């Protein structure tokens, strides 16, 4: 194959795709804006939703409010304040109700506490069951009113037990001779991945797909629609050079999208610390979304190699499918399921800690790239697994490129319209 002809085909496709503003938006603007926006807005939303419920004063119903012990009443209604007087955690307003289920379902009370006919006055005087009614499906209630009631009951229960221990001249450690101190053995890099670290490879592969799709469709079905593909095929350029040139252009756009995606993640950390409150932009922010990608130069090269191999494979898949379409819209119909097929295994990465990561798993196309990226983020990468993933993607790339070349060589495919 002649390199200058391949580059001419690729250059033609690059120029043609760059004329479409939508491509520039999906390749450059979306990764740079959407990723920082998501990583900043998500923890902020969690903070405002769940943290705000702790500061907000809710209504809690009590069946038998008159018989509520004073110590428990005080714990339920008391607000916790910071030294500067600001409210850290508000208490609840208590109302007397008779029908607990109806009160919760109607919204009269966010939670209802049903007391038994007789409450023990202290530890050792028998056990009573207190019922707490709330909607388990409502996370705001569970983080607010229901959690406050549970904490107040636990605190009141502990107070009764401690009082009984003092009465019997026992130390508080009598009931708990062992104290557990949790020590985090994870490395800094493993902690930076966070429980939502799987989002990073998910977004990277999705942006690679988005960047490649526009060029793949425009260079195949788009050219069929415009009638320019036939002109290209009767030129002195060989069919193999046409396919490789189009693959090169598609891969370059896919990689550009991935690079801007990585840049978006790199910007998310500093922007989060500027925009978000200190309690959100600190350790919680990094823990939740892997605020920074703490990787070395070697790991960055592996990340780039995996991204390139994934971009090549995705581009080859898209080209081999899009060439069958008669029009731009038909090609979009064919390629949309690819995004769905890619989403399902990528979302399973959140359970990657439960997977037995055998070399065979790293041979599965596209999924292997996501696994390697996740391993890099967590600092658990084995070089052999990275090599397996890259070689596997390249092998599948060759197969799909040969399929695309076969399709470009068949007149019934090229002249379907």
mmCIF file of C-alpha atoms in Angstrom:
data_model
loop_
_atom_site.group_PDB
_atom_site.id
_atom_site.type_symbol
_atom_site.label_atom_id
_atom_site.label_comp_id
_atom_site.label_asym_id
_atom_site.label_seq_id
_atom_site.Cartn_x
_atom_site.Cartn_y
_atom_site.Cartn_z
ATOM 1 C CA UNK A 1 0.000 0.000 0.000
ATOM 2 C CA UNK A 2 1.167 3.518 -0.806
ATOM 3 C CA UNK A 3 1.337 5.827 2.187
ATOM 4 C CA UNK A 4 0.770 9.108 0.335
ATOM 5 C CA UNK A 5 -2.492 7.827 -1.170
ATOM 6 C CA UNK A 6 -3.651 6.622 2.246
ATOM 7 C CA UNK A 7 -2.928 10.048 3.717
ATOM 8 C CA UNK A 8 -4.748 11.824 0.850
ATOM 9 C CA UNK A 9 -7.868 9.741 1.514
ATOM 10 C CA UNK A 10 -7.577 10.371 5.255
ATOM 11 C CA UNK A 11 -7.018 14.106 4.716
ATOM 12 C CA UNK A 12 -10.097 14.324 2.489
ATOM 13 C CA UNK A 13 -12.223 12.652 5.177
ATOM 14 C CA UNK A 14 -10.788 14.849 7.921
ATOM 15 C CA UNK A 15 -11.575 18.046 6.002
ATOM 16 C CA UNK A 16 -15.050 16.803 5.105
ATOM 17 C CA UNK A 17 -15.875 15.914 8.710
ATOM 18 C CA UNK A 18 -14.464 19.146 10.136
ATOM 19 C CA UNK A 19 -16.962 21.120 8.066
ATOM 20 C CA UNK A 20 -19.741 19.692 10.232
ATOM 21 C CA UNK A 21 -20.076 21.742 13.434
ATOM 22 C CA UNK A 22 -21.903 18.896 15.165
ATOM 23 C CA UNK A 23 -18.768 16.786 14.878
ATOM 24 C CA UNK A 24 -16.656 19.468 16.540
ATOM 25 C CA UNK A 25 -19.209 19.718 19.342
ATOM 26 C CA UNK A 26 -19.282 15.955 19.982
ATOM 27 C CA UNK A 27 -15.501 15.574 19.646
ATOM 28 C CA UNK A 28 -14.154 18.634 21.481
ATOM 29 C CA UNK A 29 -16.812 20.663 23.250
ATOM 30 C CA UNK A 30 -18.807 17.820 24.822
ATOM 31 C CA UNK A 31 -15.842 16.080 26.546
ATOM 32 C CA UNK A 32 -14.368 19.365 27.796
ATOM 33 C CA UNK A 33 -17.669 20.681 29.154
ATOM 34 C CA UNK A 34 -19.787 17.631 29.973
ATOM 35 C CA UNK A 35 -17.224 15.715 32.051
ATOM 36 C CA UNK A 36 -16.284 18.589 34.422
ATOM 37 C CA UNK A 37 -19.961 19.588 34.607
ATOM 38 C CA UNK A 38 -20.985 16.050 35.545
ATOM 39 C CA UNK A 39 -18.201 15.477 38.058
ATOM 40 C CA UNK A 40 -18.889 18.824 39.748
ATOM 41 C CA UNK A 41 -22.686 18.758 39.635
ATOM 42 C CA UNK A 42 -23.003 15.166 40.846
ATOM 43 C CA UNK A 43 -21.305 15.550 44.261
ATOM 44 C CA UNK A 44 -22.889 18.983 44.645
ATOM 45 C CA UNK A 45 -26.325 17.454 44.055
ATOM 46 C CA UNK A 46 -25.606 14.717 46.600
ATOM 47 C CA UNK A 47 -24.402 17.282 49.119
ATOM 48 C CA UNK A 48 -27.438 19.526 48.656
ATOM 49 C CA UNK A 49 -29.875 16.600 48.739
ATOM 50 C CA UNK A 50 -28.586 14.472 51.603
ATOM 51 C CA UNK A 51 -26.634 17.102 53.526
ATOM 52 C CA UNK A 52 -29.563 19.487 53.246
ATOM 53 C CA UNK A 53 -31.885 16.913 54.801
ATOM 54 C CA UNK A 54 -29.717 16.892 57.915
ATOM 55 C CA UNK A 55 -29.961 20.682 58.199
ATOM 56 C CA UNK A 56 -33.683 20.813 57.382
ATOM 57 C CA UNK A 57 -36.271 20.341 60.151
ATOM 58 C CA UNK A 58 -38.754 17.564 59.338
ATOM 59 C CA UNK A 59 -42.062 16.483 60.886
ATOM 60 C CA UNK A 60 -42.180 13.155 62.712
ATOM 61 C CA UNK A 61 -45.406 11.662 64.010
ATOM 62 C CA UNK A 62 -45.619 9.775 67.304
ATOM 63 C CA UNK A 63 -48.373 7.338 68.254
ATOM 64 C CA UNK A 64 -48.781 8.016 71.961
ATOM 65 C CA UNK A 65 -46.889 11.303 72.054
ATOM 66 C CA UNK A 66 -47.997 11.975 75.638
ATOM 67 C CA UNK A 67 -46.138 8.880 76.867
ATOM 68 C CA UNK A 68 -42.898 9.703 75.034
ATOM 69 C CA UNK A 69 -40.019 9.714 77.576
ATOM 70 C CA UNK A 70 -38.550 13.159 78.133
ATOM 71 C CA UNK A 71 -35.019 11.962 77.359
ATOM 72 C CA UNK A 72 -36.089 10.589 73.975
ATOM 73 C CA UNK A 73 -38.174 13.685 73.217
ATOM 74 C CA UNK A 74 -35.180 15.926 73.936
ATOM 75 C CA UNK A 75 -32.933 13.896 71.624
ATOM 76 C CA UNK A 76 -35.472 14.035 68.804
ATOM 77 C CA UNK A 77 -36.111 17.774 68.937
ATOM 78 C CA UNK A 78 -32.573 18.952 69.771
ATOM 79 C CA UNK A 79 -30.501 20.688 67.083
ATOM 80 C CA UNK A 80 -26.719 20.410 66.869
ATOM 81 C CA UNK A 81 -24.883 23.676 66.260
ATOM 82 C CA UNK A 82 -21.340 24.623 65.310
ATOM 83 C CA UNK A 83 -19.264 26.971 67.515
ATOM 84 C CA UNK A 84 -20.249 29.862 65.225
ATOM 85 C CA UNK A 85 -23.944 29.147 65.816
ATOM 86 C CA UNK A 86 -24.716 27.628 62.411
ATOM 87 C CA UNK A 87 -26.947 24.552 62.392
ATOM 88 C CA UNK A 88 -25.111 21.316 61.661
ATOM 89 C CA UNK A 89 -28.099 19.063 62.213
ATOM 90 C CA UNK A 90 -31.662 20.105 62.971
ATOM 91 C CA UNK A 91 -34.033 18.230 65.218
ATOM 92 C CA UNK A 92 -37.558 17.224 64.221
ATOM 93 C CA UNK A 93 -41.006 18.583 65.002
ATOM 94 C CA UNK A 94 -43.184 16.039 66.809
ATOM 95 C CA UNK A 95 -46.911 15.667 66.130
ATOM 96 C CA UNK A 96 -49.418 13.265 67.635
ATOM 97 C CA UNK A 97 -50.918 10.776 65.137
ATOM 98 C CA UNK A 98 -53.256 7.813 65.447
ATOM 99 C CA UNK A 99 -52.876 6.093 62.066
ATOM 100 C CA UNK A 100 -49.135 5.758 61.306
ATOM 101 C CA UNK A 101 -49.431 4.293 57.796
ATOM 102 C CA UNK A 102 -51.955 6.889 56.692
ATOM 103 C CA UNK A 103 -49.874 9.713 58.165
ATOM 104 C CA UNK A 104 -46.763 8.652 56.212
ATOM 105 C CA UNK A 105 -48.564 7.925 52.939
ATOM 106 C CA UNK A 106 -50.512 11.189 53.029
ATOM 107 C CA UNK A 107 -47.379 13.221 53.766
ATOM 108 C CA UNK A 108 -48.619 14.509 57.115
ATOM 109 C CA UNK A 109 -45.398 13.151 58.633
ATOM 110 C CA UNK A 110 -42.217 11.968 56.926
ATOM 111 C CA UNK A 111 -41.792 9.264 59.548
ATOM 112 C CA UNK A 112 -43.920 7.941 62.412
ATOM 113 C CA UNK A 113 -42.762 6.424 65.685
ATOM 114 C CA UNK A 114 -45.200 3.974 67.263
ATOM 115 C CA UNK A 115 -44.577 3.381 70.971
ATOM 116 C CA UNK A 116 -45.787 0.298 72.846
ATOM 117 C CA UNK A 117 -48.263 0.567 75.715
ATOM 118 C CA UNK A 118 -45.403 0.352 78.204
ATOM 119 C CA UNK A 119 -41.844 1.533 77.702
ATOM 120 C CA UNK A 120 -39.111 0.238 80.031
ATOM 121 C CA UNK A 121 -37.730 3.001 82.222
ATOM 122 C CA UNK A 122 -34.234 1.558 82.150
ATOM 123 C CA UNK A 123 -32.051 -1.359 81.093
ATOM 124 C CA UNK A 124 -32.962 -4.675 82.729
ATOM 125 C CA UNK A 125 -36.686 -3.883 82.911
ATOM 126 C CA UNK A 126 -37.633 -5.971 79.898
ATOM 127 C CA UNK A 127 -37.583 -5.224 76.198
ATOM 128 C CA UNK A 128 -40.136 -3.285 74.158
ATOM 129 C CA UNK A 129 -40.509 -2.973 70.388
ATOM 130 C CA UNK A 130 -40.715 0.500 68.875
ATOM 131 C CA UNK A 131 -41.995 0.655 65.283
ATOM 132 C CA UNK A 132 -40.658 3.214 62.814
ATOM 133 C CA UNK A 133 -42.839 3.903 59.768
ATOM 134 C CA UNK A 134 -41.245 5.539 56.703
ATOM 135 C CA UNK A 135 -41.044 5.146 52.943
ATOM 136 C CA UNK A 136 -37.986 3.012 52.179
ATOM 137 C CA UNK A 137 -38.187 4.077 48.518
ATOM 138 C CA UNK A 138 -37.673 7.758 49.396
ATOM 139 C CA UNK A 139 -33.953 8.371 49.878
ATOM 140 C CA UNK A 140 -34.507 11.910 51.162
ATOM 141 C CA UNK A 141 -36.689 10.618 54.000
ATOM 142 C CA UNK A 142 -34.212 7.846 54.804
ATOM 143 C CA UNK A 143 -31.342 10.362 54.932
ATOM 144 C CA UNK A 144 -33.401 12.884 56.899
ATOM 145 C CA UNK A 145 -36.291 12.161 59.266
ATOM 146 C CA UNK A 146 -35.873 8.375 59.450
ATOM 147 C CA UNK A 147 -32.132 8.621 60.104
ATOM 148 C CA UNK A 148 -32.629 11.225 62.827
ATOM 149 C CA UNK A 149 -35.182 8.994 64.588
ATOM 150 C CA UNK A 150 -32.878 5.969 64.373
ATOM 151 C CA UNK A 151 -29.950 7.960 65.768
ATOM 152 C CA UNK A 152 -32.084 9.341 68.623
ATOM 153 C CA UNK A 153 -33.354 5.858 69.537
ATOM 154 C CA UNK A 154 -29.835 4.415 69.485
ATOM 155 C CA UNK A 155 -28.500 7.264 71.627
ATOM 156 C CA UNK A 156 -31.387 6.911 74.103
ATOM 157 C CA UNK A 157 -30.877 3.135 74.245
ATOM 158 C CA UNK A 158 -27.148 3.558 74.955
ATOM 159 C CA UNK A 159 -27.935 6.096 77.694
ATOM 160 C CA UNK A 160 -30.199 3.595 79.493
ATOM 161 C CA UNK A 161 -27.541 0.882 79.262
ATOM 162 C CA UNK A 162 -24.768 3.162 80.558
ATOM 163 C CA UNK A 163 -26.957 4.265 83.470
ATOM 164 C CA UNK A 164 -27.572 0.630 84.429
ATOM 165 C CA UNK A 165 -23.871 -0.191 84.212
ATOM 166 C CA UNK A 166 -23.012 2.708 86.529
ATOM 167 C CA UNK A 167 -25.709 1.553 88.931
ATOM 168 C CA UNK A 168 -24.075 -1.891 89.037
ATOM 169 C CA UNK A 169 -20.587 -0.320 89.347
ATOM 170 C CA UNK A 170 -19.500 -1.653 85.964
ATOM 171 C CA UNK A 171 -17.379 0.213 83.452
ATOM 172 C CA UNK A 172 -18.849 0.959 80.012
ATOM 173 C CA UNK A 173 -16.304 -1.420 78.471
ATOM 174 C CA UNK A 174 -17.998 -4.312 80.294
ATOM 175 C CA UNK A 175 -20.325 -4.937 77.328
ATOM 176 C CA UNK A 176 -17.677 -4.241 74.681
ATOM 177 C CA UNK A 177 -14.295 -5.664 75.715
ATOM 178 C CA UNK A 178 -13.021 -5.380 72.136
ATOM 179 C CA UNK A 179 -12.872 -2.180 70.120
ATOM 180 C CA UNK A 180 -12.379 -2.383 66.373
ATOM 181 C CA UNK A 181 -10.237 0.258 64.669
ATOM 182 C CA UNK A 182 -10.463 0.185 60.870
ATOM 183 C CA UNK A 183 -7.203 0.872 59.034
ATOM 184 C CA UNK A 184 -7.399 1.593 55.304
ATOM 185 C CA UNK A 185 -4.812 -0.593 53.551
ATOM 186 C CA UNK A 186 -5.583 0.790 50.086
ATOM 187 C CA UNK A 187 -2.895 2.828 48.382
ATOM 188 C CA UNK A 188 -3.460 6.462 47.487
ATOM 189 C CA UNK A 189 -3.894 5.496 43.835
ATOM 190 C CA UNK A 190 -6.433 2.774 44.709
ATOM 191 C CA UNK A 191 -8.417 5.253 46.790
ATOM 192 C CA UNK A 192 -8.326 7.811 43.967
ATOM 193 C CA UNK A 193 -10.267 5.398 41.776
ATOM 194 C CA UNK A 194 -13.250 5.657 44.107
ATOM 195 C CA UNK A 195 -16.454 3.639 44.009
ATOM 196 C CA UNK A 196 -17.476 5.479 40.833
ATOM 197 C CA UNK A 197 -14.087 5.114 39.140
ATOM 198 C CA UNK A 198 -15.675 2.875 36.503
ATOM 199 C CA UNK A 199 -17.238 6.034 35.029
ATOM 200 C CA UNK A 200 -13.816 7.094 33.698
ATOM 201 C CA UNK A 201 -13.324 4.174 31.244
ATOM 202 C CA UNK A 202 -17.047 4.306 30.456
ATOM 203 C CA UNK A 203 -16.896 7.950 29.386
ATOM 204 C CA UNK A 204 -13.597 7.510 27.535
ATOM 205 C CA UNK A 205 -14.938 4.666 25.394
ATOM 206 C CA UNK A 206 -18.236 6.464 24.837
ATOM 207 C CA UNK A 207 -16.424 9.572 23.602
ATOM 208 C CA UNK A 208 -14.211 7.415 21.362
ATOM 209 C CA UNK A 209 -17.400 5.949 19.896
ATOM 210 C CA UNK A 210 -18.990 9.385 19.461
ATOM 211 C CA UNK A 211 -15.865 10.799 17.811
ATOM 212 C CA UNK A 212 -15.551 7.876 15.406
ATOM 213 C CA UNK A 213 -19.220 7.568 14.462
ATOM 214 C CA UNK A 214 -19.572 10.863 12.584
ATOM 215 C CA UNK A 215 -16.509 10.244 10.400
ATOM 216 C CA UNK A 216 -17.358 6.577 9.802
ATOM 217 C CA UNK A 217 -20.872 7.424 8.607
ATOM 218 C CA UNK A 218 -19.831 10.435 6.529
ATOM 219 C CA UNK A 219 -17.025 8.529 4.785
ATOM 220 C CA UNK A 220 -19.267 5.605 3.794
ATOM 221 C CA UNK A 221 -23.033 6.166 3.706
ATOM 222 C CA UNK A 222 -22.541 9.928 3.440
ATOM 223 C CA UNK A 223 -20.398 9.538 0.326
ATOM 224 C CA UNK A 224 -22.932 7.120 -1.154
ATOM 225 C CA UNK A 225 -25.640 9.724 -0.651
ATOM 226 C CA UNK A 226 -23.540 12.456 -2.290
ATOM 227 C CA UNK A 227 -22.422 10.149 -5.106
ATOM 228 C CA UNK A 228 -18.704 10.747 -4.432
ATOM 229 C CA UNK A 229 -17.784 7.217 -3.340
ATOM 230 C CA UNK A 230 -17.961 5.881 -6.906
ATOM 231 C CA UNK A 231 -15.613 8.638 -8.096
ATOM 232 C CA UNK A 232 -13.105 7.717 -5.394
ATOM 233 C CA UNK A 233 -13.226 4.018 -6.256
ATOM 234 C CA UNK A 234 -12.531 4.562 -9.981
ATOM 235 C CA UNK A 235 -9.474 6.710 -9.188
ATOM 236 C CA UNK A 236 -5.935 5.236 -9.173
ATOM 237 C CA UNK A 237 -6.239 4.663 -5.411
ATOM 238 C CA UNK A 238 -6.495 0.987 -4.459
ATOM 239 C CA UNK A 239 -9.471 -0.287 -2.473
ATOM 240 C CA UNK A 240 -7.206 -1.274 0.419
ATOM 241 C CA UNK A 241 -5.750 2.256 0.509
ATOM 242 C CA UNK A 242 -9.261 3.722 0.548
ATOM 243 C CA UNK A 243 -10.265 1.529 3.498
ATOM 244 C CA UNK A 244 -7.066 2.198 5.472
ATOM 245 C CA UNK A 245 -7.306 5.948 4.772
ATOM 246 C CA UNK A 246 -10.885 6.080 5.994
ATOM 247 C CA UNK A 247 -9.917 3.960 9.021
ATOM 248 C CA UNK A 248 -7.065 6.373 9.797
ATOM 249 C CA UNK A 249 -9.336 9.430 9.617
ATOM 250 C CA UNK A 250 -12.008 7.775 11.760
ATOM 251 C CA UNK A 251 -9.421 6.697 14.340
ATOM 252 C CA UNK A 252 -7.895 10.193 14.516
ATOM 253 C CA UNK A 253 -11.283 11.707 15.336
ATOM 254 C CA UNK A 254 -11.938 8.954 17.868
ATOM 255 C CA UNK A 255 -8.578 9.587 19.541
ATOM 256 C CA UNK A 256 -9.130 13.353 19.539
ATOM 257 C CA UNK A 257 -12.375 12.792 21.409
ATOM 258 C CA UNK A 258 -10.593 10.523 23.902
ATOM 259 C CA UNK A 259 -7.800 13.082 24.458
ATOM 260 C CA UNK A 260 -10.301 15.838 25.169
ATOM 261 C CA UNK A 261 -12.135 13.405 27.446
ATOM 262 C CA UNK A 262 -8.958 12.865 29.490
ATOM 263 C CA UNK A 263 -8.449 16.639 29.527
ATOM 264 C CA UNK A 264 -11.998 17.023 30.836
ATOM 265 C CA UNK A 265 -11.239 14.673 33.733
ATOM 266 C CA UNK A 266 -7.986 16.498 34.424
ATOM 267 C CA UNK A 267 -9.872 19.809 34.605
ATOM 268 C CA UNK A 268 -12.635 18.396 36.798
ATOM 269 C CA UNK A 269 -10.477 18.151 39.924
ATOM 270 C CA UNK A 270 -9.153 21.756 40.006
ATOM 271 C CA UNK A 271 -12.518 23.167 38.911
ATOM 272 C CA UNK A 272 -14.302 21.168 41.594
ATOM 273 C CA UNK A 273 -12.091 22.620 44.304
ATOM 274 C CA UNK A 274 -12.809 26.132 43.046
ATOM 275 C CA UNK A 275 -16.552 25.781 42.543
ATOM 276 C CA UNK A 276 -17.693 23.329 45.208
ATOM 277 C CA UNK A 277 -17.798 23.861 48.948
ATOM 278 C CA UNK A 278 -14.706 22.688 50.794
ATOM 279 C CA UNK A 279 -16.405 19.625 52.282
ATOM 280 C CA UNK A 280 -17.440 18.440 48.804
ATOM 281 C CA UNK A 281 -14.327 19.340 46.832
ATOM 282 C CA UNK A 282 -11.967 17.686 49.297
ATOM 283 C CA UNK A 283 -11.483 13.986 49.950
ATOM 284 C CA UNK A 284 -15.139 13.155 49.303
ATOM 285 C CA UNK A 285 -14.885 14.533 45.766
ATOM 286 C CA UNK A 286 -11.755 12.550 44.951
ATOM 287 C CA UNK A 287 -13.154 9.435 46.615
ATOM 288 C CA UNK A 288 -16.435 9.558 44.740
ATOM 289 C CA UNK A 289 -15.225 10.176 41.223
ATOM 290 C CA UNK A 290 -11.480 9.698 41.265
ATOM 291 C CA UNK A 291 -10.893 13.475 41.281
ATOM 292 C CA UNK A 292 -7.423 13.133 39.820
ATOM 293 C CA UNK A 293 -5.810 10.518 37.595
ATOM 294 C CA UNK A 294 -2.642 9.824 39.603
ATOM 295 C CA UNK A 295 -0.712 7.825 36.994
ATOM 296 C CA UNK A 296 2.949 7.771 36.089
ATOM 297 C CA UNK A 297 4.547 8.238 32.688
ATOM 298 C CA UNK A 298 4.687 4.490 31.989
ATOM 299 C CA UNK A 299 1.055 3.970 32.914
ATOM 300 C CA UNK A 300 0.084 6.982 30.810
ATOM 301 C CA UNK A 301 1.778 5.383 27.793
ATOM 302 C CA UNK A 302 -0.107 2.138 28.421
ATOM 303 C CA UNK A 303 -3.338 4.121 28.767
ATOM 304 C CA UNK A 304 -2.612 5.804 25.427
ATOM 305 C CA UNK A 305 -1.785 2.473 23.745
ATOM 306 C CA UNK A 306 -5.005 0.894 25.016
ATOM 307 C CA UNK A 307 -7.019 3.928 23.920
ATOM 308 C CA UNK A 308 -5.446 3.807 20.437
ATOM 309 C CA UNK A 309 -6.162 0.080 20.079
ATOM 310 C CA UNK A 310 -9.759 0.602 21.256
ATOM 311 C CA UNK A 311 -10.174 3.536 18.850
ATOM 312 C CA UNK A 312 -8.854 1.427 15.959
ATOM 313 C CA UNK A 313 -11.231 -1.421 16.790
ATOM 314 C CA UNK A 314 -14.277 0.822 17.196
ATOM 315 C CA UNK A 315 -13.441 2.614 13.943
ATOM 316 C CA UNK A 316 -13.056 -0.680 12.061
ATOM 317 C CA UNK A 317 -16.373 -1.972 13.448
ATOM 318 C CA UNK A 318 -18.200 1.215 12.483
ATOM 319 C CA UNK A 319 -16.738 1.286 8.962
ATOM 320 C CA UNK A 320 -17.536 -2.371 8.292
ATOM 321 C CA UNK A 321 -21.180 -1.820 9.310
ATOM 322 C CA UNK A 322 -21.799 1.691 7.938
ATOM 323 C CA UNK A 323 -20.694 0.733 4.423
ATOM 324 C CA UNK A 324 -23.831 -1.415 4.069
ATOM 325 C CA UNK A 325 -26.140 1.581 4.632
ATOM 326 C CA UNK A 326 -27.769 3.393 1.713
ATOM 327 C CA UNK A 327 -28.005 6.756 3.485
ATOM 328 C CA UNK A 328 -26.745 8.726 6.476
ATOM 329 C CA UNK A 329 -29.932 8.069 8.461
ATOM 330 C CA UNK A 330 -29.847 4.353 7.702
ATOM 331 C CA UNK A 331 -26.240 4.186 8.901
ATOM 332 C CA UNK A 332 -27.232 5.871 12.160
ATOM 333 C CA UNK A 333 -29.940 3.236 12.593
ATOM 334 C CA UNK A 334 -27.388 0.457 12.107
ATOM 335 C CA UNK A 335 -24.783 1.956 14.437
ATOM 336 C CA UNK A 336 -26.991 3.052 17.348
ATOM 337 C CA UNK A 337 -27.166 -0.502 18.797
ATOM 338 C CA UNK A 338 -23.350 -0.473 19.004
ATOM 339 C CA UNK A 339 -23.576 2.174 21.737
ATOM 340 C CA UNK A 340 -26.116 0.062 23.635
ATOM 341 C CA UNK A 341 -23.967 -3.067 23.314
ATOM 342 C CA UNK A 342 -21.006 -1.077 24.647
ATOM 343 C CA UNK A 343 -22.920 0.383 27.604
ATOM 344 C CA UNK A 344 -24.032 -2.930 29.163
ATOM 345 C CA UNK A 345 -20.583 -4.471 29.849
ATOM 346 C CA UNK A 346 -19.128 -1.089 30.827
ATOM 347 C CA UNK A 347 -21.728 -0.578 33.544
ATOM 348 C CA UNK A 348 -20.855 -4.044 34.855
ATOM 349 C CA UNK A 349 -17.406 -2.626 35.657
ATOM 350 C CA UNK A 350 -18.817 -1.237 38.900
ATOM 351 C CA UNK A 351 -18.777 -4.866 40.065
ATOM 352 C CA UNK A 352 -15.278 -5.504 38.721
ATOM 353 C CA UNK A 353 -13.959 -6.280 42.215
ATOM 354 C CA UNK A 354 -16.129 -9.416 42.171
ATOM 355 C CA UNK A 355 -14.731 -10.588 38.824
ATOM 356 C CA UNK A 356 -11.995 -13.190 38.582
ATOM 357 C CA UNK A 357 -9.670 -11.335 36.245
ATOM 358 C CA UNK A 358 -8.204 -14.105 34.106
ATOM 359 C CA UNK A 359 -6.147 -13.443 30.943
ATOM 360 C CA UNK A 360 -9.162 -14.635 28.933
ATOM 361 C CA UNK A 361 -11.229 -11.736 30.286
ATOM 362 C CA UNK A 362 -8.661 -9.278 28.916
ATOM 363 C CA UNK A 363 -9.035 -10.855 25.469
ATOM 364 C CA UNK A 364 -12.682 -9.736 25.168
ATOM 365 C CA UNK A 365 -12.714 -6.769 22.763
ATOM 366 C CA UNK A 366 -13.488 -3.285 24.163
ATOM 367 C CA UNK A 367 -14.289 -4.679 27.620
ATOM 368 C CA UNK A 368 -10.573 -5.429 27.973
ATOM 369 C CA UNK A 369 -9.685 -1.794 27.336
ATOM 370 C CA UNK A 370 -12.100 -0.632 30.018
ATOM 371 C CA UNK A 371 -10.645 -3.160 32.482
ATOM 372 C CA UNK A 372 -7.081 -2.005 31.771
ATOM 373 C CA UNK A 373 -8.049 1.658 32.221
ATOM 374 C CA UNK A 374 -9.753 0.794 35.514
ATOM 375 C CA UNK A 375 -6.665 -1.164 36.645
ATOM 376 C CA UNK A 376 -4.468 1.827 35.804
ATOM 377 C CA UNK A 377 -6.703 4.136 37.841
ATOM 378 C CA UNK A 378 -6.584 1.768 40.833
ATOM 379 C CA UNK A 379 -2.857 1.052 40.507
ATOM 380 C CA UNK A 380 -3.467 -2.686 40.021
ATOM 381 C CA UNK A 381 -2.317 -3.096 36.423
ATOM 382 C CA UNK A 382 -0.396 -6.193 35.340
ATOM 383 C CA UNK A 383 1.663 -5.534 32.168
ATOM 384 C CA UNK A 384 0.715 -8.959 30.771
ATOM 385 C CA UNK A 385 -2.977 -8.057 30.934
ATOM 386 C CA UNK A 386 -2.343 -4.772 29.125
ATOM 387 C CA UNK A 387 -0.429 -6.586 26.366
ATOM 388 C CA UNK A 388 -3.244 -9.147 26.053
ATOM 389 C CA UNK A 389 -5.827 -6.366 25.717
ATOM 390 C CA UNK A 390 -3.845 -4.399 23.120
ATOM 391 C CA UNK A 391 -2.991 -7.465 21.002
ATOM 392 C CA UNK A 392 -6.586 -8.693 21.197
ATOM 393 C CA UNK A 393 -7.953 -5.331 20.029
ATOM 394 C CA UNK A 394 -5.452 -5.197 17.168
ATOM 395 C CA UNK A 395 -6.352 -8.729 16.026
ATOM 396 C CA UNK A 396 -10.051 -7.866 15.989
ATOM 397 C CA UNK A 397 -9.216 -4.599 14.211
ATOM 398 C CA UNK A 398 -7.516 -6.528 11.401
ATOM 399 C CA UNK A 399 -10.518 -8.860 11.098
ATOM 400 C CA UNK A 400 -13.047 -6.025 10.878
ATOM 401 C CA UNK A 401 -10.787 -4.086 8.493
ATOM 402 C CA UNK A 402 -10.668 -7.131 6.205
ATOM 403 C CA UNK A 403 -14.463 -7.305 6.425
ATOM 404 C CA UNK A 404 -14.694 -3.623 5.460
ATOM 405 C CA UNK A 405 -12.242 -4.192 2.587
ATOM 406 C CA UNK A 406 -14.342 -7.114 1.355
ATOM 407 C CA UNK A 407 -17.452 -4.920 1.456
ATOM 408 C CA UNK A 408 -15.698 -2.119 -0.461
ATOM 409 C CA UNK A 409 -14.744 -4.686 -3.106
ATOM 410 C CA UNK A 410 -18.339 -5.820 -3.696
ATOM 411 C CA UNK A 411 -20.356 -3.743 -6.152
ATOM 412 C CA UNK A 412 -23.692 -4.920 -4.708
ATOM 413 C CA UNK A 413 -22.680 -3.256 -1.420
ATOM 414 C CA UNK A 414 -21.167 -0.088 -2.875
ATOM 415 C CA UNK A 415 -24.074 0.542 -5.260
ATOM 416 C CA UNK A 416 -26.900 -0.492 -2.933
ATOM 417 C CA UNK A 417 -28.583 2.904 -3.261
#
